[in-house]
Tab-separated table of C-alpha atoms in Angstrom:
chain	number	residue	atom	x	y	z
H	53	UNK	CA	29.556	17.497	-94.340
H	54	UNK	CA	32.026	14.766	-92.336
H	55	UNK	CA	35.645	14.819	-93.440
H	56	UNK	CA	37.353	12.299	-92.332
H	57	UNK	CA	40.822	13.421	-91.037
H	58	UNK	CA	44.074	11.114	-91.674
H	59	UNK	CA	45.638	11.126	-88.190
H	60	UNK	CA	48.093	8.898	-86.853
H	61	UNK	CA	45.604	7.659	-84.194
H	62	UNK	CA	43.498	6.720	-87.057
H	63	UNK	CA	46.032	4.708	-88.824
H	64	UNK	CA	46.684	2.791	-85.702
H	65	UNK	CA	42.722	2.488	-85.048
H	66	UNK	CA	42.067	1.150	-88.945
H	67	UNK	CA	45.137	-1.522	-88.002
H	68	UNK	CA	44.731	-3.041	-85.018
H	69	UNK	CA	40.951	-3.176	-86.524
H	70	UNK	CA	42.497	-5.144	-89.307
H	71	UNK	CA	44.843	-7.379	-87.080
H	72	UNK	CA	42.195	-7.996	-84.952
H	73	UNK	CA	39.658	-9.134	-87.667
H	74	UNK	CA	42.959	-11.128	-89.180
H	75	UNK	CA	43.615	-12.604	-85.882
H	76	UNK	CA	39.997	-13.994	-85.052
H	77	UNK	CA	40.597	-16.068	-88.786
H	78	UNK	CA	43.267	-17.361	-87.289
H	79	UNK	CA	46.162	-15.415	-88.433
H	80	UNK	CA	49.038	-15.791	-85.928
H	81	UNK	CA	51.075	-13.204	-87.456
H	82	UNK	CA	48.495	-10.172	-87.277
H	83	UNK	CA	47.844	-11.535	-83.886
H	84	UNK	CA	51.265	-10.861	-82.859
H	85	UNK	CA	51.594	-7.726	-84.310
H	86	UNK	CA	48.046	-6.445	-82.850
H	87	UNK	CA	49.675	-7.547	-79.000
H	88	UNK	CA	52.811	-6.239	-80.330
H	89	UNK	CA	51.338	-2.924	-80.999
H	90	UNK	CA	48.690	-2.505	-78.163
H	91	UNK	CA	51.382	-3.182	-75.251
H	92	UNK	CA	52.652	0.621	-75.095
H	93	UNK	CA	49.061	1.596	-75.213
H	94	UNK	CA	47.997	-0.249	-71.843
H	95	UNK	CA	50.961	0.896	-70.594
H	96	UNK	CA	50.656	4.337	-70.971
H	97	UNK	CA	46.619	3.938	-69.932
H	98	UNK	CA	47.496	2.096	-66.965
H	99	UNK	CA	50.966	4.060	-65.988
H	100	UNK	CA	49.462	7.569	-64.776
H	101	UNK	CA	47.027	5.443	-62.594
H	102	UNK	CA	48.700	3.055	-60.848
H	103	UNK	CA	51.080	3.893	-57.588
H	104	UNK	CA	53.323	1.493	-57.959
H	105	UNK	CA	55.343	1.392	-61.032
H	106	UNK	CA	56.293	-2.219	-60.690
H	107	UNK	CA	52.256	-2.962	-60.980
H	108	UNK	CA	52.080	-1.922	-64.682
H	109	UNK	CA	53.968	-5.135	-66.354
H	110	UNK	CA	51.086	-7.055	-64.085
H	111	UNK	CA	48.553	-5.092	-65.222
H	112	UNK	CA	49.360	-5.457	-68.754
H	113	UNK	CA	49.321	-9.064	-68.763
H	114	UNK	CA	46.956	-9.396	-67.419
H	115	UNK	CA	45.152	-7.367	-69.972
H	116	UNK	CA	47.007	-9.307	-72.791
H	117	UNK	CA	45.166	-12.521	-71.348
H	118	UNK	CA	41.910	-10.950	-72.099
H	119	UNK	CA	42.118	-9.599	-74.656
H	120	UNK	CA	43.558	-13.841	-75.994
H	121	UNK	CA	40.114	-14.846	-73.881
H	122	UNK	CA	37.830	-12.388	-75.246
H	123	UNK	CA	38.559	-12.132	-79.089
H	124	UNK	CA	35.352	-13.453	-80.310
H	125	UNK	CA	33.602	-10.582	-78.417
H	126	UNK	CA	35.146	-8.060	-80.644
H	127	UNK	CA	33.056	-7.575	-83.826
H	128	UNK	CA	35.614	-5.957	-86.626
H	129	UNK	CA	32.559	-3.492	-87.222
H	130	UNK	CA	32.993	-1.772	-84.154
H	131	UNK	CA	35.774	0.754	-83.211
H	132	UNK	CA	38.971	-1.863	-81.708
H	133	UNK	CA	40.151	1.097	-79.088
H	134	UNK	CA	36.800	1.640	-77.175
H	135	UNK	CA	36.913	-2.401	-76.367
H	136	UNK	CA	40.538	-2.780	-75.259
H	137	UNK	CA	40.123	0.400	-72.938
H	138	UNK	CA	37.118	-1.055	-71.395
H	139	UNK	CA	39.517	-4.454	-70.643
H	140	UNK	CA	42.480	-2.247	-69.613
H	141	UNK	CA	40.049	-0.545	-67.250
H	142	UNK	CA	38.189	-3.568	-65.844
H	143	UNK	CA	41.698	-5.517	-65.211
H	144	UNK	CA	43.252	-2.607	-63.500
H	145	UNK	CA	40.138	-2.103	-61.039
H	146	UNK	CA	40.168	-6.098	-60.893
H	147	UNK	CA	43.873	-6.064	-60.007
H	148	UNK	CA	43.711	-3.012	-57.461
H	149	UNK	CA	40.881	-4.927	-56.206
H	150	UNK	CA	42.666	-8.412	-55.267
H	151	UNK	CA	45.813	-6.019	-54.424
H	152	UNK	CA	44.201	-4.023	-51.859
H	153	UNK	CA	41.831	-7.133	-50.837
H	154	UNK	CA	44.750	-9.049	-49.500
H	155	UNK	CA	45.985	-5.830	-47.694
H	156	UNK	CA	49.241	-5.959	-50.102
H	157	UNK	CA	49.054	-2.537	-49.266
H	158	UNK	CA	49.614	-2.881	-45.824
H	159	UNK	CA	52.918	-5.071	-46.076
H	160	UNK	CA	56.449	-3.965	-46.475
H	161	UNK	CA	59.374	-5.817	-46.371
H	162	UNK	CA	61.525	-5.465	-43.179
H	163	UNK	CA	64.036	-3.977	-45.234
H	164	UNK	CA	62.358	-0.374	-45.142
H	165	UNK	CA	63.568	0.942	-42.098
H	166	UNK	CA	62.067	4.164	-43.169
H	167	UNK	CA	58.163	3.203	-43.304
H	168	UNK	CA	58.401	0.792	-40.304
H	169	UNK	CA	59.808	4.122	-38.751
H	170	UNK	CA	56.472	6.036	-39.897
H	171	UNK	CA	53.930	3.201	-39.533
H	172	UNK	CA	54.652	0.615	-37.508
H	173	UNK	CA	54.067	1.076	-33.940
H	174	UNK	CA	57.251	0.095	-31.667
H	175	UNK	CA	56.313	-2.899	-30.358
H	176	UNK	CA	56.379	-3.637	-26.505
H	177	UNK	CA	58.794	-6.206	-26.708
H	178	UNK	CA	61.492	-4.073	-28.985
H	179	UNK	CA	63.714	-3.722	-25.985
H	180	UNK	CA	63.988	-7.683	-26.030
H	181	UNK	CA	64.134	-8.095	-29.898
H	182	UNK	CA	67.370	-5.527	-29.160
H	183	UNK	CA	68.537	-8.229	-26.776
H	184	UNK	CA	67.861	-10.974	-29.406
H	185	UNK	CA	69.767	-8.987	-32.043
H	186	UNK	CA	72.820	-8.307	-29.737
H	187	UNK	CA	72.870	-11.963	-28.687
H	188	UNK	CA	72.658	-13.312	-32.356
H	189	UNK	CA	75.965	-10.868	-32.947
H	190	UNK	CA	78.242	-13.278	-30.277
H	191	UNK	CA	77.767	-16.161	-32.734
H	192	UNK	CA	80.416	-16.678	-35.069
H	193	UNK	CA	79.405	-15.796	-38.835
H	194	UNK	CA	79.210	-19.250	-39.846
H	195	UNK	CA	77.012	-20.284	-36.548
H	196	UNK	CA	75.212	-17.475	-37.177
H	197	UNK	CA	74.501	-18.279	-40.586
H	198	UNK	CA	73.185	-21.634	-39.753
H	199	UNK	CA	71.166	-20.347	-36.980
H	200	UNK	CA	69.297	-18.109	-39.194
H	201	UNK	CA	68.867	-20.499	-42.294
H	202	UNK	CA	66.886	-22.891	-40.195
H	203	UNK	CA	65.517	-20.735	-37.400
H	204	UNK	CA	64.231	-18.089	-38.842
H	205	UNK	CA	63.905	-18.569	-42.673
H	206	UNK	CA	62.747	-22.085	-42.080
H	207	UNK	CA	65.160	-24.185	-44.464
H	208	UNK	CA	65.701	-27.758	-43.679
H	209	UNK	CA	68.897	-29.207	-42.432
H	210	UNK	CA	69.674	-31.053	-44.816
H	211	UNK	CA	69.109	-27.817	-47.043
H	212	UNK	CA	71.492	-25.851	-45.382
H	213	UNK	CA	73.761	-28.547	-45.204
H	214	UNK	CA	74.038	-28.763	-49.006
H	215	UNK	CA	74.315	-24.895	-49.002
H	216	UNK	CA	76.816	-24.882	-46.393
H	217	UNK	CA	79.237	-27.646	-47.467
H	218	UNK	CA	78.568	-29.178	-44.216
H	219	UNK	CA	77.131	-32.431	-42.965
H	220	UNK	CA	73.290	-32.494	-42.097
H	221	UNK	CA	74.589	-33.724	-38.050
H	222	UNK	CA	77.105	-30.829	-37.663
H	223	UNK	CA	74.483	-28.078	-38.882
H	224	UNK	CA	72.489	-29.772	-36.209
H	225	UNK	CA	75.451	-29.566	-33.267
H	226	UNK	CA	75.786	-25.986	-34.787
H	227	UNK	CA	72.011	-24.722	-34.186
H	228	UNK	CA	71.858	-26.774	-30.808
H	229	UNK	CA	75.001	-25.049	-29.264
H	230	UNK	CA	74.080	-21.733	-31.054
H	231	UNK	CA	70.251	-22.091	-29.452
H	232	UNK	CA	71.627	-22.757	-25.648
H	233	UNK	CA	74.174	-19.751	-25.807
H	234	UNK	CA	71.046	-17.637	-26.667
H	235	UNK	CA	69.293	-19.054	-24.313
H	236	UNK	CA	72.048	-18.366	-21.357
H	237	UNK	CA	72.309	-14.940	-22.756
H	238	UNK	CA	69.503	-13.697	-22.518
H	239	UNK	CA	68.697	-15.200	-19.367
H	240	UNK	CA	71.258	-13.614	-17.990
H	241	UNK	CA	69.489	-10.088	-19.854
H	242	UNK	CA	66.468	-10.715	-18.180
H	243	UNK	CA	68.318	-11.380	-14.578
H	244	UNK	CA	69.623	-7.747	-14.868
H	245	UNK	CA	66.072	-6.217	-15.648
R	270	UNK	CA	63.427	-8.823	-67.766
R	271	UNK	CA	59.672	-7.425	-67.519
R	272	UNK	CA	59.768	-6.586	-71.416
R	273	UNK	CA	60.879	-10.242	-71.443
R	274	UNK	CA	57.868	-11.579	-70.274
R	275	UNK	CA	54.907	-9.521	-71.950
R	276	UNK	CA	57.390	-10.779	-74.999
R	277	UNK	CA	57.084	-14.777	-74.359
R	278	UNK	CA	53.492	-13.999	-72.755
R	279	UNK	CA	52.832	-12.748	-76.856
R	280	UNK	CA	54.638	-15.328	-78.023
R	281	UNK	CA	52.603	-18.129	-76.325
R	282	UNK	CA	49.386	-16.519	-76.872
R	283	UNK	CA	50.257	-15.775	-81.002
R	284	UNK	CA	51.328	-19.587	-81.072
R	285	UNK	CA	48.101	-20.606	-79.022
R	286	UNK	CA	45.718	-19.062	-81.400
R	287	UNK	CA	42.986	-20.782	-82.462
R	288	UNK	CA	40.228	-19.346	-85.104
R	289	UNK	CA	37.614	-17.789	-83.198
R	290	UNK	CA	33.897	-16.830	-84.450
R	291	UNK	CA	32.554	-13.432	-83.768
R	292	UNK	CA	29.410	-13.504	-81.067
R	293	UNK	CA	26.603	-12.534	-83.001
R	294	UNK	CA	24.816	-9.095	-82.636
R	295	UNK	CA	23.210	-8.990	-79.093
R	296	UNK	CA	19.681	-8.717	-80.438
R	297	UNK	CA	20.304	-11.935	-82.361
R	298	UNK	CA	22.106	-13.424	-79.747
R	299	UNK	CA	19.024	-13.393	-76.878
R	300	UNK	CA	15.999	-14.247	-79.316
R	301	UNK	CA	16.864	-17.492	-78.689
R	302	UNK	CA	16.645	-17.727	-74.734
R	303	UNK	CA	13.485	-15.068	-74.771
R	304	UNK	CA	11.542	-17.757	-77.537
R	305	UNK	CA	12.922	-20.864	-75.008
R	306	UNK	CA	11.790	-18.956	-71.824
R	307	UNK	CA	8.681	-17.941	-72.735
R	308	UNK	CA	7.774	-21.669	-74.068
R	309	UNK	CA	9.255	-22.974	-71.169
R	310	UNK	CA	6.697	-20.633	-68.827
R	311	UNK	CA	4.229	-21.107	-71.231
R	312	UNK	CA	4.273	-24.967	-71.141
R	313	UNK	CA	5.208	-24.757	-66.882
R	314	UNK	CA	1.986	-22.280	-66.384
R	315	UNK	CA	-0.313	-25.289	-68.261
R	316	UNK	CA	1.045	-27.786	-66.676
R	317	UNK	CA	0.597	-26.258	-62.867
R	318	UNK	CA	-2.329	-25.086	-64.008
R	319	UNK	CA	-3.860	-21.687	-65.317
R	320	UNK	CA	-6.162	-19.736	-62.833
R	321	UNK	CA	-9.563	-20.393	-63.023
R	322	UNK	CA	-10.512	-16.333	-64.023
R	323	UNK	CA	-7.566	-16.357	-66.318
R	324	UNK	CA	-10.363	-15.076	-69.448
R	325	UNK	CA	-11.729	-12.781	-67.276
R	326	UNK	CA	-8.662	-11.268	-66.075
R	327	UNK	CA	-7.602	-10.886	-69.589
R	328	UNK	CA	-10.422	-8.757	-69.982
R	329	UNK	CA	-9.122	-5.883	-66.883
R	330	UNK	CA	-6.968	-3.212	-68.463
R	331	UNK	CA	-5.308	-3.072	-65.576
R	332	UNK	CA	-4.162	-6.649	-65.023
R	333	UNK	CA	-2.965	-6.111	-69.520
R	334	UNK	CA	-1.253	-3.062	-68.339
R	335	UNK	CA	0.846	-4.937	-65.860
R	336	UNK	CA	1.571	-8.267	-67.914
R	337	UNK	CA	2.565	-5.323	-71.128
R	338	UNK	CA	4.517	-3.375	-68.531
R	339	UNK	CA	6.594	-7.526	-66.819
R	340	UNK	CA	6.981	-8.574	-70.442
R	341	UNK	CA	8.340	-5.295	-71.228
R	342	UNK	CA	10.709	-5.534	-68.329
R	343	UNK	CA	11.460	-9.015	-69.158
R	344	UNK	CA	12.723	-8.403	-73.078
R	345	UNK	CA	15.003	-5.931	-72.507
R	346	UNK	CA	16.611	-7.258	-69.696
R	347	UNK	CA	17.218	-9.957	-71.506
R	348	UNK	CA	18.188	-7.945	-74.225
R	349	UNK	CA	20.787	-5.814	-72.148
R	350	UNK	CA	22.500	-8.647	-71.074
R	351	UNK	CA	23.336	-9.509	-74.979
R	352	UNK	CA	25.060	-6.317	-74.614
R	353	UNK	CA	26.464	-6.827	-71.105
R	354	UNK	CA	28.517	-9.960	-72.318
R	355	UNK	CA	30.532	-7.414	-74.547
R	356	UNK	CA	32.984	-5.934	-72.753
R	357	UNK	CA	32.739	-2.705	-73.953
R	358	UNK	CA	28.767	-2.923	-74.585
R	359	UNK	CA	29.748	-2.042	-78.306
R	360	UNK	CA	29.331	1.911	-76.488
R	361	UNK	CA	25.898	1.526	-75.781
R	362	UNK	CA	25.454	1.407	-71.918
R	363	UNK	CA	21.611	3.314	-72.497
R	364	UNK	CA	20.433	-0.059	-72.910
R	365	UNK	CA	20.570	-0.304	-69.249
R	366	UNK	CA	18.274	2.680	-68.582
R	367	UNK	CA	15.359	1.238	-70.269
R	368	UNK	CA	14.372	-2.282	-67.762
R	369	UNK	CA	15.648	-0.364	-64.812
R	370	UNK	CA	13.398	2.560	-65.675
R	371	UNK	CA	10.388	-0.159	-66.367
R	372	UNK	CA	11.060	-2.148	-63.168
R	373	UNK	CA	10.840	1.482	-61.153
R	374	UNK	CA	7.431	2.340	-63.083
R	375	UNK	CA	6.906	-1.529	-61.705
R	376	UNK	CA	7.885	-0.847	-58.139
R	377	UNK	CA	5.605	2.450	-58.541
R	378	UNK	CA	2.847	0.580	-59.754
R	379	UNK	CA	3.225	-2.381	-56.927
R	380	UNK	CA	3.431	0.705	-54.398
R	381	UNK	CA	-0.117	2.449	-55.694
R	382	UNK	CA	-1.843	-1.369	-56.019
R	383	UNK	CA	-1.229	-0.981	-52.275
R	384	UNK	CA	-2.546	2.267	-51.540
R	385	UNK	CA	-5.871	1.619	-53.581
R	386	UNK	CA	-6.764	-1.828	-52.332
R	387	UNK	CA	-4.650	-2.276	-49.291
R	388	UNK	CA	-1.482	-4.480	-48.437
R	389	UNK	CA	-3.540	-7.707	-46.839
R	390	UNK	CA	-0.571	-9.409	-45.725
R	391	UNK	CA	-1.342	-13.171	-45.099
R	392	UNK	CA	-2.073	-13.572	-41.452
R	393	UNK	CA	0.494	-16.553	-41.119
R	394	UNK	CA	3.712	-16.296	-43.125
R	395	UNK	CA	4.823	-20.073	-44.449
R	396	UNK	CA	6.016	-22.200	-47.218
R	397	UNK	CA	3.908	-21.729	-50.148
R	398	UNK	CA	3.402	-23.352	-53.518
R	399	UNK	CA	3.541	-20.296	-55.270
R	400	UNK	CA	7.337	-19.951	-53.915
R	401	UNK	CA	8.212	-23.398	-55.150
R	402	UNK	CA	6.534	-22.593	-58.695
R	403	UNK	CA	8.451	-18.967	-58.586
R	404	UNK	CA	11.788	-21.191	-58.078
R	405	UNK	CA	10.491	-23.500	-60.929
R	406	UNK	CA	9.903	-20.898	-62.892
R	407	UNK	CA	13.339	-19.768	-62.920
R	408	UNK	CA	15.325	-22.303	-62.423
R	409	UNK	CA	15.419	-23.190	-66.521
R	410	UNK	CA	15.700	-19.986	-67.664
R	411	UNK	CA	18.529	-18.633	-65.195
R	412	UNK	CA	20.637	-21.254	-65.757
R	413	UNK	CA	20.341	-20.890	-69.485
R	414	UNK	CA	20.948	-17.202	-69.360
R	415	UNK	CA	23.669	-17.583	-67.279
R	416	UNK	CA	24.811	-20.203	-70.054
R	417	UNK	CA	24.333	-17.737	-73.055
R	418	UNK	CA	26.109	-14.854	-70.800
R	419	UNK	CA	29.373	-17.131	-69.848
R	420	UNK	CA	29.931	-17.273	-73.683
R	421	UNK	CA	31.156	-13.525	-73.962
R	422	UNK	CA	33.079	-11.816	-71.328
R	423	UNK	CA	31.211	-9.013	-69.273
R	424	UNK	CA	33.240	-6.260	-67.388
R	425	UNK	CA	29.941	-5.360	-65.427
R	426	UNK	CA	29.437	-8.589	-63.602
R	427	UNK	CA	26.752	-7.252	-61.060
R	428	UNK	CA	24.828	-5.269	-63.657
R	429	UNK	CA	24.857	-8.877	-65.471
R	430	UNK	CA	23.692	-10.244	-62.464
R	431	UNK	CA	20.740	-7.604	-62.073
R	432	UNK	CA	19.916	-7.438	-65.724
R	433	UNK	CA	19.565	-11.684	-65.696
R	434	UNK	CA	17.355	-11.711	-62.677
R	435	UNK	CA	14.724	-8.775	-63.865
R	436	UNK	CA	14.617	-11.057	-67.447
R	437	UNK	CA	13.960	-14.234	-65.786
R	438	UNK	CA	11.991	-13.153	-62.620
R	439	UNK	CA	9.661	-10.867	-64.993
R	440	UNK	CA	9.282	-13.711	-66.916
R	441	UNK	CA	8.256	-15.792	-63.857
R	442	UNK	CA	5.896	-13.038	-62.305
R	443	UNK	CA	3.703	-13.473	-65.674
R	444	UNK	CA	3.960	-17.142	-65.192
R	445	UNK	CA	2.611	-16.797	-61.629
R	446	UNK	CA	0.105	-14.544	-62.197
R	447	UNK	CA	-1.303	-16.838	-64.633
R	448	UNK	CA	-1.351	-20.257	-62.534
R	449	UNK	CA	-1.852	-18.511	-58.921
R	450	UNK	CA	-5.551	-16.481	-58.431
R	451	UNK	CA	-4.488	-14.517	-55.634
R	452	UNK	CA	-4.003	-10.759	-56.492
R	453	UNK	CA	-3.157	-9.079	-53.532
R	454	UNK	CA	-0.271	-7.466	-53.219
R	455	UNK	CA	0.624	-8.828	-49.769
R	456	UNK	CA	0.513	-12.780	-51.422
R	457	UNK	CA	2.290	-11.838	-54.857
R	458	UNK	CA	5.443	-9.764	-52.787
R	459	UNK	CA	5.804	-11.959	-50.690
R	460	UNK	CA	5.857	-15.189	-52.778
R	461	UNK	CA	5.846	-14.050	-56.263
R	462	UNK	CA	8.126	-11.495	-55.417
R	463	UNK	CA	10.973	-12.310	-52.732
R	464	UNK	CA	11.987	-15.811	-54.244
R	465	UNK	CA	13.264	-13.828	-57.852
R	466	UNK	CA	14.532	-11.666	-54.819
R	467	UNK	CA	16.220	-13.803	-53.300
R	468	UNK	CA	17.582	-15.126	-55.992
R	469	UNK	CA	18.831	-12.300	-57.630
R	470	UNK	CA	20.957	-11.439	-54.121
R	471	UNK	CA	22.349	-14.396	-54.033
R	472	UNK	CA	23.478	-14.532	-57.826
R	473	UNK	CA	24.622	-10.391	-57.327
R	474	UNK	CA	26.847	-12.077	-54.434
R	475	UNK	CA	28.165	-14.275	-56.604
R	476	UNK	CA	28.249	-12.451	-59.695
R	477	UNK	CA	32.007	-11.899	-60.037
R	478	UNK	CA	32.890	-15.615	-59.794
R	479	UNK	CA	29.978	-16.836	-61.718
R	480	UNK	CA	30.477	-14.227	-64.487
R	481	UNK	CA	34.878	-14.519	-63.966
R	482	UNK	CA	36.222	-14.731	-67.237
């Protein structure tokens, strides 16, 4: 004989059941409640298998989406947890999938001194990125600045202009000048080699 | 801030909601397409034109036993695939077991045709009819399947993909093997055969896009 046993896992089966069934009538209320009340389930599905912690939040709404997308799959007949655990599952492989596919995995920021330590291979010319780095420190902080706005994270002058309180000709003059002491230094660098 | 989002991602989709109708049970859901395709080989097979021995084929237990075994294959593909658009496959992925298990007793059979009467490859390989009626064949019924899957949302896009082609190219073998009078197994695997083949690559390749949901 089958007893059915009054669990708290059962409660929260027999509601989101009911939300769910509530939400495909159209009920915006049990629809909120139902995505409400699932989000600390994906989570702690997904958590445990992910490697990045910052991935979950992604993960899970990205499972919220289809779960919105999908509703008129689920038939209120049918146990509610065995369907959202096959979309947690089929987002997370789908997001590992497109993570690892753009070799996400293989970037870093330059930031972490500690894995380019471990995994990137010293490059051939780190003795003249050194001589780059040591020439940048001459410039004055405000040259400097300048320099590296437009040079090397690509803004516009008129950009840094605006950012600098300066006007779009003198951040011009300032990267000009700034570009032929470089220049001279590390010419004179290389004449020492 | 992260909390913050998942809440305003609820909020949009609770104030987005729209009334949404349950997909029907699987089994109800595909008698539609397997009553379209088989009128739509049906009436393609007259029009080409039925094989001349067509009666007296009917008549070999062998040539029953393989139409029985195709439209076997062909039914509950089709049938899996009502399940396949559900994400979870309402927990029954055994549905799966039974057209892959009739296409290997297919494959078997195909493998002792050979042995008994011999491969007879044709001595020139090039562009046949029977490939253009194979992609003729298919080209309805694909299309519509693909249709009827798009409407649910599958998380086994290449199982979709191979459950789709078995329906339609089983469908398509019977439709072949009632318009073309060759029976050897070198002319029906090569152009009977390959084109639901081919096919079925190329939609597995594509499966994840065409499926995306």
């Amino acid at each position: 004989m089958m007893v059915s046993v009054k669990s708290p896992a059962n409660d929260r089966e027999e509601s989101w059941r009911e939300w769910a069934k509530q939400a495909q009538a159209g009920d915006k209320a049990a629809y909120t409640l139902l995505l409400k009340d699932i989000v600390p389930f994906i989570r702690s599905v997904v958590m445990p298998t992910l490697a990045n912690p910052d991935w979950v939040d992604d993960v899970t709404q990205d499972v919220l989406i289809s779960v919105h997308k999908s509703l008129n799959t689920y038939s209120a007949d049918r146990p509610f947890r065995p369907w959202l655990s096959t979309i947690i599952h089929f987002r997370r492989t789908d997001f590992l999938r497109r993570h690892y596919g753009a070799r996400d995995n293989k970037r870093t920021t330059l930031e972490n001194v500690d894995f380019q330590r471990e995994h990137v291979t010293n490059s051939p010319f780190a003795g003249e990125l050194k001589d780059i780095e040591k020439a940048l420190d001459t410039l004055s902080g405000k040259q400097r600045k300048v320099f590296e706005l437009i040079k090397i994270e690509g803004y516009t002058p008129k950009e840094v202009a605006g950012q600098m309180d300066m006007s779009v000709s003198a951040v011009k003059v300032s990267v000009h000048r700034s570009m032929k002491k470089l220049k001279g230094m590390l010419k004179e660098e290389n004449g020492k080699r | 801030m992260a909390n913050d989002n998942i809440t305003s991602l609820i909020d949009d989709l609770s104030s987005g909601l729209q009334p949404v109708r349950p997909l029907h049970h699987p089994v109800v859901r595909i008698l539609p397409w397997i009553v379209l395709a088989v009128a739509y080989v049906t009436g393609l097979s007259h029009f080409l034109g039925l094989r001349f021995d067509l009666i007296e084929k009917m008549g070999h237990s062998a040539f029953l036993f393989e139409m029985g075994l195709v439209f076997s294959i062909a039914v509950t593909a089709a049938f899996a695939t009502g399940w396949l658009a559900i994400p979870d496959m309402r927990e029954q992925k055994g549905v799966l077991a039974i057209p892959t298990a009739l296409f290997s007793v297919f494959i078997f059979w195909l493998v002792v045709q050979t042995y008994v009467e011999g491969l007879h490859m044709p001595a020139t390989i090039n562009w046949n009819h029977c490939v253009e009626d194979a992609l003729l064949m298919g080209a309805f019924p694909v299309a519509a399947l693909v249709f009827f899957s798009r409407r649910g949302a599958t998380t086994r896009p290449g199982w979709m993909a191979f459950m789709s082609i078995l329906a339609v190219g089983a469908l398509g073998w019977i439709g072949l093997r009632f318009i073309c009078a060759v029976d050897v197994v070198g002319h029906t695997g090569l152009y009977h055969f390959i084109p639901f083949v081919f096919v079925g690559g190329l939609l597995g390749a594509l499966a994840r896009k065409v499926y995306r949901w």
